Tab-separated table of C-alpha atoms in Angstrom:
chain	number	residue	atom	x	y	z
A	1	MET	CA	-3.048	-9.148	12.346
A	2	LYS	CA	0.233	-7.364	12.962
A	3	LEU	CA	0.537	-3.606	13.421
A	4	GLY	CA	2.185	-1.881	10.482
A	5	PHE	CA	3.077	1.683	9.536
A	6	ASN	CA	3.073	3.151	6.051
A	7	GLU	CA	5.429	6.116	5.712
A	8	ALA	CA	2.888	8.168	3.766
A	9	THR	CA	1.301	8.907	7.143
A	10	CYS	CA	4.030	11.346	8.250
A	11	MET	CA	5.975	11.837	5.039
A	12	LYS	CA	5.958	15.654	4.942
A	13	LYS	CA	7.513	16.094	8.375
A	14	SER	CA	9.462	12.896	8.942
A	15	SER	CA	12.224	10.754	7.482
A	16	LEU	CA	12.981	7.070	7.203
A	17	GLU	CA	15.460	7.350	10.091
A	18	LEU	CA	12.838	8.921	12.352
A	19	ASP	CA	10.052	6.579	11.275
A	20	LEU	CA	12.230	3.561	12.047
A	21	ARG	CA	13.034	4.847	15.522
A	22	LEU	CA	9.458	5.800	16.388
A	23	CYS	CA	7.896	2.625	14.998
A	24	GLU	CA	10.331	0.626	17.078
A	25	LYS	CA	9.489	2.713	20.166
A	26	TYR	CA	5.731	2.229	19.769
A	27	GLU	CA	6.064	-1.485	19.051
A	28	TYR	CA	4.996	-1.717	15.443
A	29	THR	CA	5.796	-5.103	13.920
A	30	TYR	CA	6.230	-3.896	10.338
A	31	ILE	CA	7.053	-0.790	8.332
A	32	GLU	CA	6.143	-0.046	4.717
A	33	ILE	CA	8.945	2.087	3.323
A	34	ARG	CA	8.282	4.769	0.721
A	35	LEU	CA	10.726	4.597	-2.165
A	36	ASP	CA	11.208	8.370	-2.292
A	37	MET	CA	12.036	8.438	1.418
A	38	LEU	CA	14.355	5.460	0.942
A	39	LYS	CA	16.274	7.325	-1.755
A	40	THR	CA	16.629	10.346	0.541
A	41	TYR	CA	17.867	8.058	3.316
A	42	LEU	CA	20.489	6.545	1.023
A	43	GLU	CA	21.957	9.982	0.286
A	44	LYS	CA	23.570	9.929	3.760
A	45	ASN	CA	23.272	6.281	4.775
A	46	THR	CA	23.922	2.881	3.271
A	47	VAL	CA	21.957	-0.293	2.665
A	48	GLY	CA	24.242	-1.815	5.272
A	49	ASP	CA	22.894	0.658	7.834
A	50	LEU	CA	19.376	-0.570	7.116
A	51	GLN	CA	20.481	-4.172	7.385
A	52	LYS	CA	22.041	-3.504	10.778
A	53	PHE	CA	18.931	-1.755	12.055
A	54	PHE	CA	16.554	-4.547	11.070
A	55	ALA	CA	18.941	-7.233	12.330
A	56	SER	CA	18.731	-5.794	15.850
A	57	SER	CA	15.090	-4.600	15.930
A	58	GLN	CA	11.714	-6.245	16.396
A	59	LEU	CA	10.546	-3.941	13.564
A	60	LYS	CA	10.827	-5.516	10.108
A	61	PRO	CA	10.284	-4.277	6.536
A	62	TYR	CA	7.135	-5.538	4.850
A	63	ALA	CA	6.540	-3.650	1.597
A	64	PHE	CA	7.906	-0.826	-0.508
A	65	ASN	CA	5.422	1.811	-1.691
A	66	SER	CA	4.971	2.076	-4.526
A	67	ILE	CA	5.446	1.325	-8.190
A	68	GLU	CA	2.807	3.486	-9.855
A	69	ASP	CA	1.278	4.112	-13.278
A	70	ILE	CA	2.058	0.693	-14.753
A	71	ASN	CA	-0.699	0.812	-17.392
A	72	PHE	CA	-0.694	2.164	-20.935
A	73	CYS	CA	2.931	3.277	-20.737
A	74	THR	CA	4.951	4.801	-23.540
A	75	ALA	CA	8.370	3.221	-24.081
A	76	ASP	CA	10.027	6.023	-22.104
A	77	LYS	CA	7.539	5.788	-19.245
A	78	TRP	CA	7.896	2.017	-19.040
A	79	ALA	CA	11.674	2.416	-18.867
A	80	GLU	CA	11.194	4.706	-15.849
A	81	VAL	CA	8.875	2.185	-14.201
A	82	VAL	CA	11.336	-0.656	-14.760
A	83	ASP	CA	14.276	1.395	-13.483
A	84	LEU	CA	12.491	2.156	-10.190
A	85	PHE	CA	11.195	-1.392	-9.968
A	86	GLN	CA	14.683	-2.840	-10.419
A	87	PHE	CA	16.007	-0.559	-7.690
A	88	ALA	CA	13.206	-1.650	-5.358
A	89	CYS	CA	13.872	-5.330	-6.048
A	90	GLU	CA	17.585	-4.996	-5.328
A	91	ILE	CA	17.059	-3.237	-1.991
A	92	SER	CA	14.241	-5.624	-1.093
A	93	GLN	CA	16.552	-8.575	-1.518
A	94	ALA	CA	19.255	-6.895	0.561
A	95	ILE	CA	17.011	-6.167	3.576
A	96	ASP	CA	14.535	-9.074	3.278
A	97	ASN	CA	11.603	-6.891	2.261
A	98	PRO	CA	9.004	-9.322	0.875
A	99	TYR	CA	6.598	-7.163	-1.163
A	100	LEU	CA	6.333	-4.252	-3.593
A	101	VAL	CA	2.997	-2.457	-3.831
A	102	VAL	CA	2.070	-1.929	-7.496
A	103	VAL	CA	-0.533	0.677	-8.462
A	104	PRO	CA	-2.544	1.068	-11.690
A	105	THR	CA	-2.325	4.207	-13.791
A	106	MET	CA	-4.057	7.454	-12.891
A	107	GLY	CA	-5.153	9.865	-15.602
A	108	ALA	CA	-7.981	12.106	-16.728
A	109	ASP	CA	-8.711	9.749	-19.617
A	110	MET	CA	-8.713	6.456	-17.725
A	111	HIS	CA	-12.514	6.338	-17.655
A	112	LEU	CA	-12.410	6.168	-21.469
A	113	LYS	CA	-10.444	2.910	-21.471
A	114	THR	CA	-12.458	-0.249	-22.015
A	115	LYS	CA	-12.561	-2.961	-19.366
A	116	GLU	CA	-11.047	-5.363	-21.906
A	117	ASP	CA	-8.113	-3.062	-22.678
A	118	ILE	CA	-7.450	-2.439	-18.968
A	119	PHE	CA	-7.540	-6.167	-18.276
A	120	ALA	CA	-5.157	-7.074	-21.081
A	121	ASP	CA	-2.712	-4.261	-20.348
A	122	SER	CA	-2.679	-4.978	-16.597
A	123	VAL	CA	-2.055	-8.688	-17.091
A	124	GLU	CA	0.810	-7.948	-19.493
A	125	ALA	CA	2.406	-5.337	-17.204
A	126	LEU	CA	2.217	-7.537	-14.116
A	127	HIS	CA	3.719	-10.471	-16.018
A	128	LYS	CA	6.640	-8.312	-17.136
A	129	LEU	CA	7.281	-6.962	-13.645
A	130	ALA	CA	6.959	-10.408	-12.092
A	131	GLU	CA	9.632	-11.713	-14.465
A	132	ILE	CA	11.982	-9.002	-13.211
A	133	ALA	CA	11.099	-9.680	-9.557
A	134	ALA	CA	11.397	-13.465	-9.710
A	135	PRO	CA	15.187	-13.716	-9.179
A	136	TYR	CA	14.879	-11.450	-6.136
A	137	GLN	CA	12.017	-13.478	-4.613
A	138	VAL	CA	9.865	-10.392	-4.172
A	139	GLY	CA	6.065	-10.430	-4.399
A	140	LEU	CA	3.882	-7.877	-6.191
A	141	ALA	CA	0.835	-6.563	-4.313
A	142	PHE	CA	-1.519	-5.044	-6.898
A	143	GLU	CA	-3.711	-2.322	-5.361
A	144	PRO	CA	-7.052	-1.222	-6.863
A	145	ILE	CA	-8.001	2.417	-6.258
A	146	GLY	CA	-11.702	3.262	-6.389
A	147	ASP	CA	-11.398	6.834	-7.654
A	148	PRO	CA	-12.485	7.185	-11.334
A	149	ARG	CA	-9.090	8.691	-12.185
A	150	TRP	CA	-7.480	5.260	-11.806
A	151	CYS	CA	-8.001	2.506	-14.362
A	152	VAL	CA	-8.379	-0.462	-11.977
A	153	ARG	CA	-10.953	0.552	-9.421
A	154	SER	CA	-12.753	-2.367	-7.799
A	155	LEU	CA	-11.474	-5.310	-5.811
A	156	ALA	CA	-13.368	-7.672	-8.120
A	157	GLN	CA	-11.642	-6.169	-11.172
A	158	ALA	CA	-8.196	-6.409	-9.558
A	159	LEU	CA	-8.813	-9.994	-8.446
A	160	GLU	CA	-9.826	-10.971	-11.977
A	161	ILE	CA	-6.537	-9.537	-13.259
A	162	VAL	CA	-4.440	-11.259	-10.589
A	163	ARG	CA	-6.148	-14.583	-11.275
A	164	ALA	CA	-5.396	-14.216	-14.965
A	165	VAL	CA	-1.733	-13.473	-14.260
A	166	ASP	CA	-1.711	-16.731	-12.289
A	167	ARG	CA	1.702	-16.352	-10.705
A	168	GLU	CA	2.475	-17.233	-7.101
A	169	GLU	CA	4.355	-13.981	-6.580
A	170	VAL	CA	1.473	-11.736	-7.754
A	171	GLY	CA	-1.326	-10.929	-5.310
A	172	LEU	CA	-3.346	-8.029	-3.946
A	173	ALA	CA	-3.022	-5.055	-1.637
A	174	LEU	CA	-6.329	-4.183	0.014
A	175	ASP	CA	-6.555	-0.574	1.129
A	176	ALA	CA	-9.754	0.096	3.069
A	177	PHE	CA	-10.053	3.690	1.840
A	178	ASN	CA	-9.300	2.835	-1.775
A	179	LEU	CA	-11.974	0.144	-1.688
A	180	TYR	CA	-14.405	2.605	-0.105
A	181	LEU	CA	-13.766	5.106	-2.916
A	182	PHE	CA	-15.348	2.738	-5.444
A	183	ASN	CA	-18.908	2.626	-4.094
A	184	LYS	CA	-18.568	3.183	-0.344
A	185	LEU	CA	-17.907	-0.553	-0.013
A	186	GLU	CA	-21.382	-1.602	-1.012
A	187	ASP	CA	-19.560	-4.630	-2.430
A	188	ILE	CA	-17.800	-5.399	0.867
A	189	ASN	CA	-18.507	-9.105	0.404
A	190	SER	CA	-16.032	-9.087	-2.481
A	191	ILE	CA	-13.376	-9.363	0.244
A	192	ASP	CA	-14.670	-12.906	0.847
A	193	ASP	CA	-13.742	-13.828	-2.727
A	194	VAL	CA	-10.037	-13.097	-2.295
A	195	PRO	CA	-8.082	-16.311	-1.617
A	196	LEU	CA	-5.939	-16.013	1.492
A	197	GLU	CA	-2.809	-16.808	-0.512
A	198	LYS	CA	-3.492	-13.794	-2.757
A	199	LEU	CA	-3.968	-11.317	0.090
A	200	PHE	CA	-0.488	-9.847	0.515
A	201	VAL	CA	-1.070	-6.445	2.159
A	202	TYR	CA	-3.865	-4.737	4.110
A	203	HIS	CA	-3.883	-0.951	4.596
A	204	ILE	CA	-6.174	0.386	7.308
A	205	ASP	CA	-7.527	3.931	7.265
A	206	ASP	CA	-10.784	5.733	7.966
A	207	CYS	CA	-12.393	8.784	6.363
A	208	GLU	CA	-14.796	11.647	6.676
A	209	ASP	CA	-18.476	11.266	5.796
A	210	LEU	CA	-18.492	12.978	2.400
A	211	PRO	CA	-20.052	12.300	-1.013
A	212	LEU	CA	-17.871	10.208	-3.314
A	213	GLU	CA	-17.520	13.060	-5.781
A	214	ILE	CA	-15.781	15.087	-3.037
A	215	LEU	CA	-14.001	12.372	-1.062
A	216	ASP	CA	-10.250	12.235	-1.680
A	217	HIS	CA	-7.097	10.947	-0.010
A	218	CYS	CA	-6.741	14.153	2.021
A	219	HIS	CA	-9.926	13.152	3.878
A	220	ARG	CA	-8.395	10.037	5.453
A	221	LEU	CA	-8.623	9.749	9.238
A	222	TYR	CA	-7.173	7.599	11.995
A	223	PRO	CA	-8.870	4.182	12.166
A	224	GLY	CA	-12.078	4.482	14.167
A	225	ASP	CA	-12.451	8.232	13.690
A	226	GLY	CA	-14.606	8.048	10.551
A	227	VAL	CA	-17.445	6.218	8.854
A	228	MET	CA	-15.800	3.198	7.259
A	229	PRO	CA	-16.860	-0.358	8.253
A	230	LEU	CA	-13.452	-1.291	9.622
A	231	GLU	CA	-14.806	-3.722	12.212
A	232	GLU	CA	-16.583	-5.698	9.510
A	233	ILE	CA	-13.442	-5.719	7.348
A	234	SER	CA	-11.453	-7.020	10.330
A	235	ARG	CA	-14.030	-9.754	10.926
A	236	LYS	CA	-13.861	-10.820	7.302
A	237	LEU	CA	-10.058	-10.912	7.312
A	238	LYS	CA	-10.027	-12.874	10.569
A	239	ALA	CA	-12.511	-15.395	9.195
A	240	LYS	CA	-10.267	-15.804	6.165
A	241	GLY	CA	-7.292	-16.542	8.417
A	242	TYR	CA	-5.349	-13.415	7.481
A	243	ASP	CA	-2.745	-12.680	10.165
A	244	ALA	CA	-0.219	-10.506	8.336
A	245	ILE	CA	0.214	-6.724	8.195
A	246	CYS	CA	-2.495	-4.216	9.122
A	247	SER	CA	-0.743	-1.046	8.031
A	248	VAL	CA	-1.838	2.510	8.809
A	249	GLU	CA	-1.676	4.605	5.629
A	250	LEU	CA	-2.917	8.187	5.928
A	251	PHE	CA	-2.429	11.044	3.478
A	252	ARG	CA	-4.017	13.741	5.619
A	253	PRO	CA	-2.288	17.163	5.437
A	254	ALA	CA	-3.359	17.973	9.004
A	255	TYR	CA	-1.457	14.912	10.235
A	256	TRP	CA	1.569	15.841	8.131
A	257	ALA	CA	1.755	19.116	10.067
A	258	ILE	CA	1.870	17.385	13.480
A	259	ASP	CA	4.907	16.057	15.307
A	260	PRO	CA	5.471	12.587	13.777
A	261	GLU	CA	5.797	11.010	17.210
A	262	GLU	CA	2.280	12.116	18.140
A	263	VAL	CA	0.875	10.717	14.883
A	264	ILE	CA	2.714	7.398	15.143
A	265	ARG	CA	1.741	6.974	18.811
A	266	THR	CA	-1.919	7.839	18.135
A	267	ALA	CA	-2.127	5.632	15.054
A	268	ALA	CA	-0.775	2.653	16.994
A	269	LYS	CA	-3.309	3.114	19.800
A	270	LYS	CA	-6.299	3.564	17.481
A	271	THR	CA	-5.370	0.691	15.167
A	272	GLN	CA	-5.030	-1.838	18.005
A	273	THR	CA	-8.828	-1.994	18.196
A	274	PHE	CA	-9.008	-3.538	14.737
A	275	LEU	CA	-6.136	-6.019	14.880
């Protein structure tokens, strides 16, 4: 696998300019760019500046994060989703960014939705977005999130949806922490069921040893510093033949308060163990 960096890891104290420079310095292969940080970057820079950077660097773009809340949208909400999605597709094409991470809807009432309604709505939404993305040759990496606030929680559920969509450009993003949030990865063998050609993105992260009803994204840790079965996940991905991005994605406030260079350097060193 190739070392990747997701900008969520330092987003409160960094910028796209700084993340690019530091990821290049610490020999990351890929960067996952946050769309909000991209928009801030473009206030003072151009797409051409990004093109020039990637043309001369070993660091390459891999995915934009993220298109969120795609389920059960009102007409106005869907228009917002499509507007951001269109923007992401256009920039992706310009800088050769291959994937967009797409996230199901979060809400206090999501647990009231039936499995059948979630399935049908997800398939429809992904089809619509894939139609928009097709001319830009951008793939959609659909990411299940195990927390009950999100409507697509398990890897098995997300894989069923992606199979039903049945489009080459629609696959999955596996985030170790988001899988762990579902049932502490008691269903870890569900990773074996994902066809290699549908595994677009892998996010690596660890977490504190807390009950699921307490565990949240703020409890993420550097890979190897927590209780998650990251070695077993790596073995499963290796056996599958996956050799693409292994991207550090941490939402820990304590890391946001640290010098980004320290975080990016430490994350690179700790993640190497699992590549």
